[in-house]
C-alpha cells in the first residue's frame, strides 16, 4: 500500500518530528516491509507559482499544435508572461502551475527563458508528472478552486512529500488504511494517535427514506448502509488535497463521487460504492446469486455467476459483485445527479471465494478478504455524505441501514503460554499498555481476559496476542537459547548410502544435474516404444507451465536426453551426467472425497489420502555420450561403449555390497542387442547398455550413447546395513587356465555362473580373459579362455585336488552347454 | 712375465703385475656388464690371483703365512676397487635410466574437468550435517502430495491465495485433491503423525510453484524446513537455533534478525534476515508452530509446543556463492556443477 507520510502524520502527533528513516525502521520492526521510498518532488525549487491563462494564440505552422499563451503570474513575479506550450487541454481563464525561469523541476530539469517556435518562452506550464505527482502527462494540469495568482505552488499545493510503499501481510486487513497504519506508527514511536473514524459521527440506525436496504445473505453480509442523495454535481472537480493524496497513493482521479469513495476507503479502510440511482429500480438487497446469473462489471467483462455468490441487487437484477467490483449498468457518469452510496460489511471467506473464482482482485476485495472493521460502514458513509455535500453540492434524500449485531471477540490470554512463546517475563502493566495501544481492553484482570477491537478479526488466540506483544516490544528483545543434545539416530540407511555413493559417481567423472520433472508425450513415445506408457500409466498436471509438457516423468532418461542436447548445443560434446530424482507412474489419483478429514485424522482416512497420490520412486540414471574424459596428449580419446554402462551398474551394485545377477534384456530405450538387466532375486532393479539407434536419432544424441537407470529406492532400502566379514585366506593359490568351445548364443556370464557352482568352495575366482572366433573353432561357435584360481583355507592344494575340481567343472560345462575343451 | 704366471705365490713381481693389470682393467670399465667380465678375469676362480692363492697349499709350511699375507693384500685391493667401481657404475647407470625416462609432467595437467555433485545437493547435505550434529533427523515425503497434507493440515484455508491456480500445480484436475507440494511442510505433518514426540527433524527437498523460469524464479526449487516439537518450546529456541545455523553456514560474523511476518502454520511468525556481505538479505521464514496445526494431528498443546523454519536452497546458493542466474542451476549445463566439484 502506497502511503504519503503527510497523510499518516495527520493522525499521529509526535513529541518530536520524526525523520523518514525512523518511520521506515519503525514499520519494518512492526512487520511491514518497505518496498519503496518515494521522495515526491525531490529536487523541486521555485519560482513555481500559480498563474492564470489570459490569452492563447494557436500556432498552426508546425507539425503539432503549439500554443503561445499569456499567463498572469502575479505582479510580484513580473505580471503577464508569454509562454509556449505544446498542450491544448486548457482555455483562457484556467489556473495553471507555472514554472518560471530559475525554477528546477524534479529530476534536475532547469527552467530558463528560451526562444522556441518563433517566440520567447518565459517559463513553462506544468503537467502533473512534471511536478512529480503521479504519472499523468496527457496534458498540462488545470487547477480548480480558490487560489491566488502568483502564490508559491510548492507550498500551496504540497508538492513535497514522502510516499512509502508498504507490504501489508495477509492477516492484517486493518493496515490497508491510513487509520490502521497511523495507529501502528503511533504505538511504535510513542506518538499520540487520533482515530480518523472517531472524527465522524456514526450513522443513525433509523430509516429516513430513499432507497431501501435489505440483507437476505445474512451469513456473509453483516451490515448495509445506503444513503440516497440528489442534486449531485457529478462534474464538480475533486478538491486538490483529495486528488493529490489519491495520486500519491497510486490512484487516478476519476470523478468527484468515485474519488471521494476511494479517498475514504484509503483513509478508513472501508470500501464504498456509488450507484447512479436513476439506473436502479426499487430497493437494494444483498443476496446470493442464482446459477448463471450475469453481471457486466465495471471492467466491461460479462461475469457469469455460479450459485451462491454474493451480489448487490435491485428489484430486477444484480447490480454488482458485492465487495469486489461494481456493475456497468449502474455506473456513475458525468450526468448522474442522484446517487446511492453503499457501505457494507461482507465476509472475508465469501469475498475471497468469489474473487478467486473470477480471478478478479480489486482494492475493495483485497480489503474485505483480509477483514474490514464491521463498525465502519455507518461511519464511513456519513463521512462520504459530508464530503459530497461539501464538494458536489449533494443533498440528502434519506438513509436506510441494516446494522447487524456485533460479536465481541474475547481471548483468555494465557500468560504462562506467553512466557513459553516469548521467553520474556512481561509485567502485567506493560502488557496492558501494549494491549490498550492496540485497541484491546482487559475486561477481567484475574484471568486476563482481553476484548479484541472490532478492526482486529485476526486476533483469536493466545499465540495471536503473543505475536502482537512481541511485535510491539520488538523481536530483538527475544532471548536466544540454543537447544541441542537431542538423541538423534543420524542418517537413515538409504540417506547414508546415497550420501556415500554420489561422490563415487563424481569421482568416475559423472556430473550431477537436476532436471525439471515435466515431460511431453512426444518425448515419452520417442524414448519408449509407443504405447509403452499409456495416459493411464502417466501422471498429468492439470495446469502445466507448458501445454507441451503436461506429464510427470516416468523415467529420468528423457530429461537427461534433453539436458544432453542443451549441452551439445553449447559445445559440451563429451559428457557423462547423472541424476537422482523422483519418477512418477501408475496414476491412482481419483477425485478426493469431499468428506472432511477428522481432527486428528483416523488411520483409514490417512490410508485413503495415501491411496490418492501417484506412485513415486527415487530413480538413479546416468547418460554417457561422446568420448570418455581422458587426456588426448597422453592417451587416445576412447569413446564410451555399451560395456561401460553395464560395468558402471556392476560397480554401483558392488559399492553398495548387493548380490545381483545380470541378464540380457530388451527394454526401451536401449539397443535390444546391447542391453543388460540387473536383478536382485526376482526384482528387476536396473537396466544398462547402449541406447536404441532410434532413440539416439530422435533425441539427436551422438551415436553409441549409453545409459543406465536404476530403482534407487530399492537399492538404498535394501542396502546392507552391516557387512559380515570373512577371514582372508593366506594359503598359496593354484592357478589354472581353461579354454572351452561353446555355441555363440551361450553367454559368458552363464558359463561363469556354472563354473562357480561346480567349482565349490575351493574355486576362488573365475574370469574370462579371451574370446576367440576363427580358425580351429567351428562356425557358430566361440572359444572362451577362462582363468581359474583355487585356494583352500587350511592347506596347500595338491595337483590332484585341483584337477579333480577342474574335471567336475568341465563335466558340468559339457552337460549344461555341450562345451568342449579346446585342445 | 714368468711362466707359469701366477703360480708362485711368493713372486712379488708377479703379484705386483696382477695388481697393476687388475687396477687398470677395473678402472677402464664403462658399464656394469664390462665390470662383470673384469671381475671374472681378475677376481674369479680362474684369475691369476686365485691360482696363486691355490698354490699356497704346495708351499713349505714356513712360507705359507707370508704368502697368504701377500696374496690377501692384493685380493683385498682388487675387491675394494671392484666394489668402488660397481658403486660408481651403478649410480651412473641409474642416472642414465632416469634421464632417459624424463617426461613432460605438464602434459598430465589436463584441462578436462572431473565429475561433480550439483551444488544444490551439497548445500542440502551441508545443512543436513549441521542439524544431524545437533541431534535432528532428516525426514522426507512424496513430491506429489495430497492437498490435505500440503494445505489443510497446515491451516491454509480453502480460499488462501496460495491455493489458487496461479501458484499450485494440480495433479490430474483442480479438484483431484492432489498437488505437487508447494513447500516441504507436508513432510512436517507426516512426521507429526508418524513419529513419537519429541520431534527434531529437518526436511530438505524439491518443491513446485507455477512460476515461469527467469533469472530469479524457477517453478521447481528446493527448500529445507526444520521442525521441533517438545515441551516448553518457544521463540527463544527458534532464535538460538537460527543463529547457530546461520553462523555454521555463513561464518561467525554473520548477523541474524527476525522480523514480524505471517504464515498460516506459525504464530507468532517471522522473516529471517541475515546480514551477509554488507547487506541484509531475506533468508527464510519461521515461527512458533500454530497450535491449530498441532491440535489438528492430535498433539496436546497444553504440554507440547514447537517451532518451524524454512529457507530456499537456490536462494541460499545465490547469495552465499554468488550465483547470479537461477537458470544456470536448472538447465543441466555440466559446466555449472563442475565449478563446484563435490563441495559448495
mmCIF file of N, CA, C and O in Angstrom, chain A residues 49-123:
data_model
loop_
_atom_site.group_PDB
_atom_site.id
_atom_site.type_symbol
_atom_site.label_atom_id
_atom_site.label_comp_id
_atom_site.label_asym_id
_atom_site.label_seq_id
_atom_site.Cartn_x
_atom_site.Cartn_y
_atom_site.Cartn_z
ATOM 1 N N UNK A 49 4.850 29.005 -9.560
ATOM 2 C CA UNK A 49 3.707 29.747 -8.996
ATOM 3 C C UNK A 49 2.415 29.365 -9.695
ATOM 4 O O UNK A 49 2.418 28.728 -10.752
ATOM 5 N N UNK A 50 1.309 29.775 -9.070
ATOM 6 C CA UNK A 50 0.013 29.551 -9.687
ATOM 7 C C UNK A 50 -0.286 30.751 -10.606
ATOM 8 O O UNK A 50 -0.164 31.903 -10.178
ATOM 9 N N UNK A 51 -0.601 30.445 -11.859
ATOM 10 C CA UNK A 51 -0.858 31.507 -12.826
ATOM 11 C C UNK A 51 -2.227 31.340 -13.474
ATOM 12 O O UNK A 51 -2.869 30.298 -13.317
ATOM 13 N N UNK A 52 -2.650 32.373 -14.161
ATOM 14 C CA UNK A 52 -3.922 32.269 -14.877
ATOM 15 C C UNK A 52 -3.681 32.582 -16.356
ATOM 16 O O UNK A 52 -3.008 33.553 -16.686
ATOM 17 N N UNK A 53 -4.227 31.742 -17.228
ATOM 18 C CA UNK A 53 -4.065 31.942 -18.660
ATOM 19 C C UNK A 53 -4.966 33.106 -19.069
ATOM 20 O O UNK A 53 -6.169 33.075 -18.813
ATOM 21 N N UNK A 54 -4.373 34.130 -19.703
ATOM 22 C CA UNK A 54 -5.173 35.304 -20.079
ATOM 23 C C UNK A 54 -5.398 35.383 -21.577
ATOM 24 O O UNK A 54 -6.326 36.046 -22.023
ATOM 25 N N UNK A 55 -4.538 34.744 -22.364
ATOM 26 C CA UNK A 55 -4.736 34.748 -23.813
ATOM 27 C C UNK A 55 -4.032 33.549 -24.417
ATOM 28 O O UNK A 55 -3.036 33.072 -23.875
ATOM 29 N N UNK A 56 -4.591 33.007 -25.519
ATOM 30 C CA UNK A 56 -3.969 31.875 -26.209
ATOM 31 C C UNK A 56 -3.883 32.203 -27.689
ATOM 32 O O UNK A 56 -4.877 32.560 -28.303
ATOM 33 N N UNK A 57 -2.698 32.104 -28.248
ATOM 34 C CA UNK A 57 -2.536 32.234 -29.695
ATOM 35 C C UNK A 57 -2.152 30.863 -30.240
ATOM 36 O O UNK A 57 -1.155 30.283 -29.815
ATOM 37 N N UNK A 58 -2.976 30.305 -31.157
ATOM 38 C CA UNK A 58 -2.701 28.984 -31.714
ATOM 39 C C UNK A 58 -1.667 29.139 -32.834
ATOM 40 O O UNK A 58 -1.870 29.909 -33.756
ATOM 41 N N UNK A 59 -0.561 28.434 -32.733
ATOM 42 C CA UNK A 59 0.452 28.470 -33.794
ATOM 43 C C UNK A 59 0.247 27.227 -34.651
ATOM 44 O O UNK A 59 0.408 26.113 -34.187
ATOM 45 N N UNK A 60 -0.150 27.435 -35.909
ATOM 46 C CA UNK A 60 -0.552 26.285 -36.722
ATOM 47 C C UNK A 60 0.492 25.886 -37.756
ATOM 48 O O UNK A 60 0.304 24.920 -38.474
ATOM 49 N N UNK A 61 1.608 26.616 -37.812
ATOM 50 C CA UNK A 61 2.560 26.316 -38.889
ATOM 51 C C UNK A 61 3.511 25.162 -38.556
ATOM 52 O O UNK A 61 4.391 24.835 -39.331
ATOM 53 N N UNK A 62 3.324 24.537 -37.386
ATOM 54 C CA UNK A 62 4.245 23.451 -37.006
ATOM 55 C C UNK A 62 3.564 22.093 -37.159
ATOM 56 O O UNK A 62 2.362 21.990 -37.364
ATOM 57 N N UNK A 63 4.368 21.024 -37.028
ATOM 58 C CA UNK A 63 3.854 19.667 -37.241
ATOM 59 C C UNK A 63 2.784 19.303 -36.216
ATOM 60 O O UNK A 63 1.887 18.508 -36.465
ATOM 61 N N UNK A 64 2.911 19.815 -35.018
ATOM 62 C CA UNK A 64 1.902 19.556 -33.985
ATOM 63 C C UNK A 64 1.383 20.898 -33.490
ATOM 64 O O UNK A 64 2.043 21.927 -33.662
ATOM 65 N N UNK A 65 0.184 20.849 -32.876
ATOM 66 C CA UNK A 65 -0.376 22.121 -32.389
ATOM 67 C C UNK A 65 0.476 22.710 -31.273
ATOM 68 O O UNK A 65 0.862 22.000 -30.361
ATOM 69 N N UNK A 66 0.764 23.973 -31.414
ATOM 70 C CA UNK A 66 1.571 24.688 -30.417
ATOM 71 C C UNK A 66 0.796 25.949 -30.036
ATOM 72 O O UNK A 66 0.145 26.559 -30.878
ATOM 73 N N UNK A 67 0.862 26.253 -28.726
ATOM 74 C CA UNK A 67 0.175 27.469 -28.286
ATOM 75 C C UNK A 67 1.184 28.452 -27.706
ATOM 76 O O UNK A 67 2.102 28.052 -26.992
ATOM 77 N N UNK A 68 0.931 29.729 -28.041
ATOM 78 C CA UNK A 68 1.697 30.787 -27.393
ATOM 79 C C UNK A 68 0.721 31.488 -26.453
ATOM 80 O O UNK A 68 -0.264 32.082 -26.883
ATOM 81 N N UNK A 69 0.970 31.325 -25.134
ATOM 82 C CA UNK A 69 -0.006 31.767 -24.145
ATOM 83 C C UNK A 69 0.516 32.984 -23.382
ATOM 84 O O UNK A 69 1.716 33.127 -23.180
ATOM 85 N N UNK A 70 -0.428 33.783 -22.923
ATOM 86 C CA UNK A 70 -0.112 34.833 -21.958
ATOM 87 C C UNK A 70 -0.612 34.336 -20.609
ATOM 88 O O UNK A 70 -1.767 33.937 -20.468
ATOM 89 N N UNK A 71 0.310 34.303 -19.638
ATOM 90 C CA UNK A 71 -0.056 33.782 -18.323
ATOM 91 C C UNK A 71 0.233 34.854 -17.282
ATOM 92 O O UNK A 71 1.368 35.342 -17.183
ATOM 93 N N UNK A 72 -0.806 35.166 -16.506
ATOM 94 C CA UNK A 72 -0.634 36.138 -15.427
ATOM 95 C C UNK A 72 -0.086 35.407 -14.211
ATOM 96 O O UNK A 72 -0.740 34.507 -13.658
ATOM 97 N N UNK A 73 1.138 35.728 -13.816
ATOM 98 C CA UNK A 73 1.744 35.036 -12.678
ATOM 99 C C UNK A 73 1.876 35.981 -11.472
ATOM 100 O O UNK A 73 2.629 35.706 -10.544
ATOM 101 N N UNK A 74 1.115 37.050 -11.479
ATOM 102 C CA UNK A 74 1.104 37.965 -10.340
ATOM 103 C C UNK A 74 2.143 39.060 -10.500
ATOM 104 O O UNK A 74 3.213 38.823 -11.051
ATOM 105 N N UNK A 75 1.781 40.232 -9.963
ATOM 106 C CA UNK A 75 2.621 41.413 -10.154
ATOM 107 C C UNK A 75 4.023 41.213 -9.603
ATOM 108 O O UNK A 75 5.022 41.598 -10.220
ATOM 109 N N UNK A 76 4.111 40.501 -8.466
ATOM 110 C CA UNK A 76 5.432 40.336 -7.850
ATOM 111 C C UNK A 76 6.323 39.407 -8.669
ATOM 112 O O UNK A 76 7.528 39.366 -8.473
ATOM 113 N N UNK A 77 5.730 38.625 -9.564
ATOM 114 C CA UNK A 77 6.532 37.735 -10.421
ATOM 115 C C UNK A 77 6.653 38.276 -11.845
ATOM 116 O O UNK A 77 7.011 37.540 -12.761
ATOM 117 N N UNK A 78 6.324 39.501 -12.025
ATOM 118 C CA UNK A 78 6.509 40.118 -13.334
ATOM 119 C C UNK A 78 5.242 40.217 -14.146
ATOM 120 O O UNK A 78 5.284 40.449 -15.356
ATOM 121 N N UNK A 79 4.093 39.968 -13.517
ATOM 122 C CA UNK A 79 2.817 40.149 -14.212
ATOM 123 C C UNK A 79 2.592 39.106 -15.280
ATOM 124 O O UNK A 79 2.768 37.909 -15.038
ATOM 125 N N UNK A 80 2.251 39.543 -16.477
ATOM 126 C CA UNK A 80 1.902 38.596 -17.540
ATOM 127 C C UNK A 80 3.147 38.198 -18.331
ATOM 128 O O UNK A 80 3.950 39.040 -18.710
ATOM 129 N N UNK A 81 3.276 36.903 -18.515
ATOM 130 C CA UNK A 81 4.447 36.401 -19.247
ATOM 131 C C UNK A 81 3.994 35.576 -20.457
ATOM 132 O O UNK A 81 2.960 34.903 -20.398
ATOM 133 N N UNK A 82 4.783 35.620 -21.519
ATOM 134 C CA UNK A 82 4.496 34.808 -22.695
ATOM 135 C C UNK A 82 5.159 33.444 -22.567
ATOM 136 O O UNK A 82 6.348 33.351 -22.308
ATOM 137 N N UNK A 83 4.346 32.373 -22.713
ATOM 138 C CA UNK A 83 4.887 31.016 -22.538
ATOM 139 C C UNK A 83 4.402 30.137 -23.688
ATOM 140 O O UNK A 83 3.210 30.104 -23.998
ATOM 141 N N UNK A 84 5.334 29.414 -24.314
ATOM 142 C CA UNK A 84 4.987 28.481 -25.386
ATOM 143 C C UNK A 84 4.637 27.147 -24.753
ATOM 144 O O UNK A 84 5.322 26.667 -23.850
ATOM 145 N N UNK A 85 3.518 26.546 -25.235
ATOM 146 C CA UNK A 85 3.061 25.308 -24.606
ATOM 147 C C UNK A 85 2.589 24.338 -25.681
ATOM 148 O O UNK A 85 1.916 24.722 -26.622
ATOM 149 N N UNK A 86 2.926 23.049 -25.533
ATOM 150 C CA UNK A 86 2.536 22.030 -26.515
ATOM 151 C C UNK A 86 1.217 21.360 -26.197
ATOM 152 O O UNK A 86 0.712 20.575 -26.990
ATOM 153 N N UNK A 87 0.645 21.635 -25.022
ATOM 154 C CA UNK A 87 -0.625 21.003 -24.650
ATOM 155 C C UNK A 87 -1.786 21.882 -25.090
ATOM 156 O O UNK A 87 -1.630 23.069 -25.323
ATOM 157 N N UNK A 88 -2.966 21.246 -25.215
ATOM 158 C CA UNK A 88 -4.119 22.006 -25.701
ATOM 159 C C UNK A 88 -5.330 21.831 -24.796
ATOM 160 O O UNK A 88 -6.441 22.211 -25.147
ATOM 161 N N UNK A 89 -5.129 21.205 -23.602
ATOM 162 C CA UNK A 89 -6.283 20.865 -22.764
ATOM 163 C C UNK A 89 -6.654 21.980 -21.789
ATOM 164 O O UNK A 89 -7.071 21.705 -20.675
ATOM 165 N N UNK A 90 -6.476 23.225 -22.193
ATOM 166 C CA UNK A 90 -6.826 24.331 -21.282
ATOM 167 C C UNK A 90 -7.369 25.490 -22.080
ATOM 168 O O UNK A 90 -7.235 25.537 -23.310
ATOM 169 N N UNK A 91 -8.004 26.389 -21.350
ATOM 170 C CA UNK A 91 -8.626 27.527 -22.026
ATOM 171 C C UNK A 91 -8.283 28.812 -21.277
ATOM 172 O O UNK A 91 -7.713 28.759 -20.183
ATOM 173 N N UNK A 92 -8.639 29.908 -21.872
ATOM 174 C CA UNK A 92 -8.384 31.208 -21.239
ATOM 175 C C UNK A 92 -9.146 31.246 -19.925
ATOM 176 O O UNK A 92 -10.293 30.819 -19.851
ATOM 177 N N UNK A 93 -8.486 31.706 -18.900
ATOM 178 C CA UNK A 93 -9.119 31.794 -17.587
ATOM 179 C C UNK A 93 -8.706 30.671 -16.657
ATOM 180 O O UNK A 93 -8.901 30.756 -15.445
ATOM 181 N N UNK A 94 -8.118 29.591 -17.211
ATOM 182 C CA UNK A 94 -7.731 28.445 -16.372
ATOM 183 C C UNK A 94 -6.538 28.795 -15.482
ATOM 184 O O UNK A 94 -5.648 29.559 -15.868
ATOM 185 N N UNK A 95 -6.566 28.145 -14.281
ATOM 186 C CA UNK A 95 -5.427 28.268 -13.370
ATOM 187 C C UNK A 95 -4.445 27.145 -13.688
ATOM 188 O O UNK A 95 -4.842 25.987 -13.828
ATOM 189 N N UNK A 96 -3.165 27.540 -13.819
ATOM 190 C CA UNK A 96 -2.152 26.539 -14.172
ATOM 191 C C UNK A 96 -0.922 26.716 -13.288
ATOM 192 O O UNK A 96 -0.699 27.781 -12.715
ATOM 193 N N UNK A 97 -0.165 25.612 -13.184
ATOM 194 C CA UNK A 97 1.077 25.655 -12.415
ATOM 195 C C UNK A 97 2.176 26.110 -13.373
ATOM 196 O O UNK A 97 2.411 25.481 -14.405
ATOM 197 N N UNK A 98 2.823 27.213 -13.024
ATOM 198 C CA UNK A 98 3.774 27.815 -13.946
ATOM 199 C C UNK A 98 5.171 27.840 -13.322
ATOM 200 O O UNK A 98 5.368 28.415 -12.251
ATOM 201 N N UNK A 99 6.087 27.185 -14.003
ATOM 202 C CA UNK A 99 7.478 27.210 -13.551
ATOM 203 C C UNK A 99 8.173 28.355 -14.278
ATOM 204 O O UNK A 99 8.163 28.414 -15.508
ATOM 205 N N UNK A 100 8.760 29.283 -13.515
ATOM 206 C CA UNK A 100 9.379 30.469 -14.111
ATOM 207 C C UNK A 100 10.876 30.253 -14.269
ATOM 208 O O UNK A 100 11.461 29.366 -13.627
ATOM 209 N N UNK A 101 11.519 31.020 -15.137
ATOM 210 C CA UNK A 101 12.967 30.876 -15.322
ATOM 211 C C UNK A 101 13.681 30.924 -13.970
ATOM 212 O O UNK A 101 13.333 31.743 -13.107
ATOM 213 N N UNK A 102 14.616 29.976 -13.784
ATOM 214 C CA UNK A 102 15.314 29.872 -12.497
ATOM 215 C C UNK A 102 14.778 28.723 -11.664
ATOM 216 O O UNK A 102 15.407 28.264 -10.713
ATOM 217 N N UNK A 103 13.573 28.230 -12.033
ATOM 218 C CA UNK A 103 12.993 27.116 -11.277
ATOM 219 C C UNK A 103 13.679 25.812 -11.688
ATOM 220 O O UNK A 103 14.283 25.718 -12.747
ATOM 221 N N UNK A 104 13.569 24.815 -10.795
ATOM 222 C CA UNK A 104 14.071 23.487 -11.130
ATOM 223 C C UNK A 104 12.990 22.478 -10.799
ATOM 224 O O UNK A 104 12.402 22.512 -9.712
ATOM 225 N N UNK A 105 12.725 21.574 -11.760
ATOM 226 C CA UNK A 105 11.684 20.558 -11.553
ATOM 227 C C UNK A 105 12.337 19.254 -11.115
ATOM 228 O O UNK A 105 13.535 19.048 -11.327
ATOM 229 N N UNK A 106 11.567 18.325 -10.507
ATOM 230 C CA UNK A 106 12.159 17.053 -10.073
ATOM 231 C C UNK A 106 12.871 16.374 -11.238
ATOM 232 O O UNK A 106 12.391 16.403 -12.368
ATOM 233 N N UNK A 107 13.998 15.766 -10.945
ATOM 234 C CA UNK A 107 14.780 15.119 -11.998
ATOM 235 C C UNK A 107 15.814 16.071 -12.571
ATOM 236 O O UNK A 107 16.467 15.762 -13.563
ATOM 237 N N UNK A 108 15.956 17.247 -11.962
ATOM 238 C CA UNK A 108 17.030 18.158 -12.359
ATOM 239 C C UNK A 108 16.742 18.977 -13.611
ATOM 240 O O UNK A 108 17.655 19.472 -14.264
ATOM 241 N N UNK A 109 15.449 19.126 -13.969
ATOM 242 C CA UNK A 109 15.081 19.873 -15.166
ATOM 243 C C UNK A 109 15.030 21.368 -14.836
ATOM 244 O O UNK A 109 14.164 21.823 -14.092
ATOM 245 N N UNK A 110 15.982 22.125 -15.400
ATOM 246 C CA UNK A 110 16.070 23.554 -15.077
ATOM 247 C C UNK A 110 15.265 24.366 -16.093
ATOM 248 O O UNK A 110 15.337 24.133 -17.297
ATOM 249 N N UNK A 111 14.506 25.335 -15.592
ATOM 250 C CA UNK A 111 13.691 26.186 -16.461
ATOM 251 C C UNK A 111 14.455 27.493 -16.730
ATOM 252 O O UNK A 111 14.995 28.097 -15.801
ATOM 253 N N UNK A 112 14.494 27.865 -18.010
ATOM 254 C CA UNK A 112 15.150 29.131 -18.360
ATOM 255 C C UNK A 112 14.351 29.783 -19.484
ATOM 256 O O UNK A 112 13.583 29.115 -20.183
ATOM 257 N N UNK A 113 14.508 31.076 -19.622
ATOM 258 C CA UNK A 113 13.872 31.777 -20.738
ATOM 259 C C UNK A 113 14.545 31.298 -22.025
ATOM 260 O O UNK A 113 15.763 31.186 -22.083
ATOM 261 N N UNK A 114 13.754 30.929 -23.035
ATOM 262 C CA UNK A 114 14.395 30.474 -24.271
ATOM 263 C C UNK A 114 13.492 30.792 -25.461
ATOM 264 O O UNK A 114 12.275 30.985 -25.296
ATOM 265 N N UNK A 115 14.130 30.801 -26.615
ATOM 266 C CA UNK A 115 13.372 31.087 -27.819
ATOM 267 C C UNK A 115 12.972 29.767 -28.458
ATOM 268 O O UNK A 115 13.782 28.863 -28.662
ATOM 269 N N UNK A 116 11.662 29.637 -28.734
ATOM 270 C CA UNK A 116 11.196 28.406 -29.350
ATOM 271 C C UNK A 116 9.947 28.682 -30.167
ATOM 272 O O UNK A 116 9.147 29.538 -29.796
ATOM 273 N N UNK A 117 9.784 28.001 -31.271
ATOM 274 C CA UNK A 117 8.635 28.183 -32.175
ATOM 275 C C UNK A 117 8.411 29.661 -32.494
ATOM 276 O O UNK A 117 7.271 30.146 -32.549
ATOM 277 N N UNK A 118 9.503 30.400 -32.620
ATOM 278 C CA UNK A 118 9.409 31.787 -33.054
ATOM 279 C C UNK A 118 8.995 32.764 -31.974
ATOM 280 O O UNK A 118 8.666 33.907 -32.252
ATOM 281 N N UNK A 119 8.956 32.307 -30.714
ATOM 282 C CA UNK A 119 8.593 33.212 -29.623
ATOM 283 C C UNK A 119 9.573 33.036 -28.478
ATOM 284 O O UNK A 119 10.232 32.003 -28.360
ATOM 285 N N UNK A 120 9.642 34.026 -27.614
ATOM 286 C CA UNK A 120 10.393 33.891 -26.371
ATOM 287 C C UNK A 120 9.454 33.238 -25.376
ATOM 288 O O UNK A 120 8.362 33.754 -25.089
ATOM 289 N N UNK A 121 9.860 32.062 -24.868
ATOM 290 C CA UNK A 121 9.037 31.396 -23.865
ATOM 291 C C UNK A 121 9.631 31.717 -22.504
ATOM 292 O O UNK A 121 10.772 31.387 -22.218
ATOM 293 N N UNK A 122 8.812 32.305 -21.653
ATOM 294 C CA UNK A 122 9.311 32.885 -20.409
ATOM 295 C C UNK A 122 8.882 32.024 -19.211
ATOM 296 O O UNK A 122 8.408 32.531 -18.207
ATOM 297 N N UNK A 123 9.039 30.669 -19.394
ATOM 298 C CA UNK A 123 8.637 29.765 -18.314
ATOM 299 C C UNK A 123 7.980 28.547 -18.901
ATOM 300 O O UNK A 123 8.049 28.294 -20.109
#
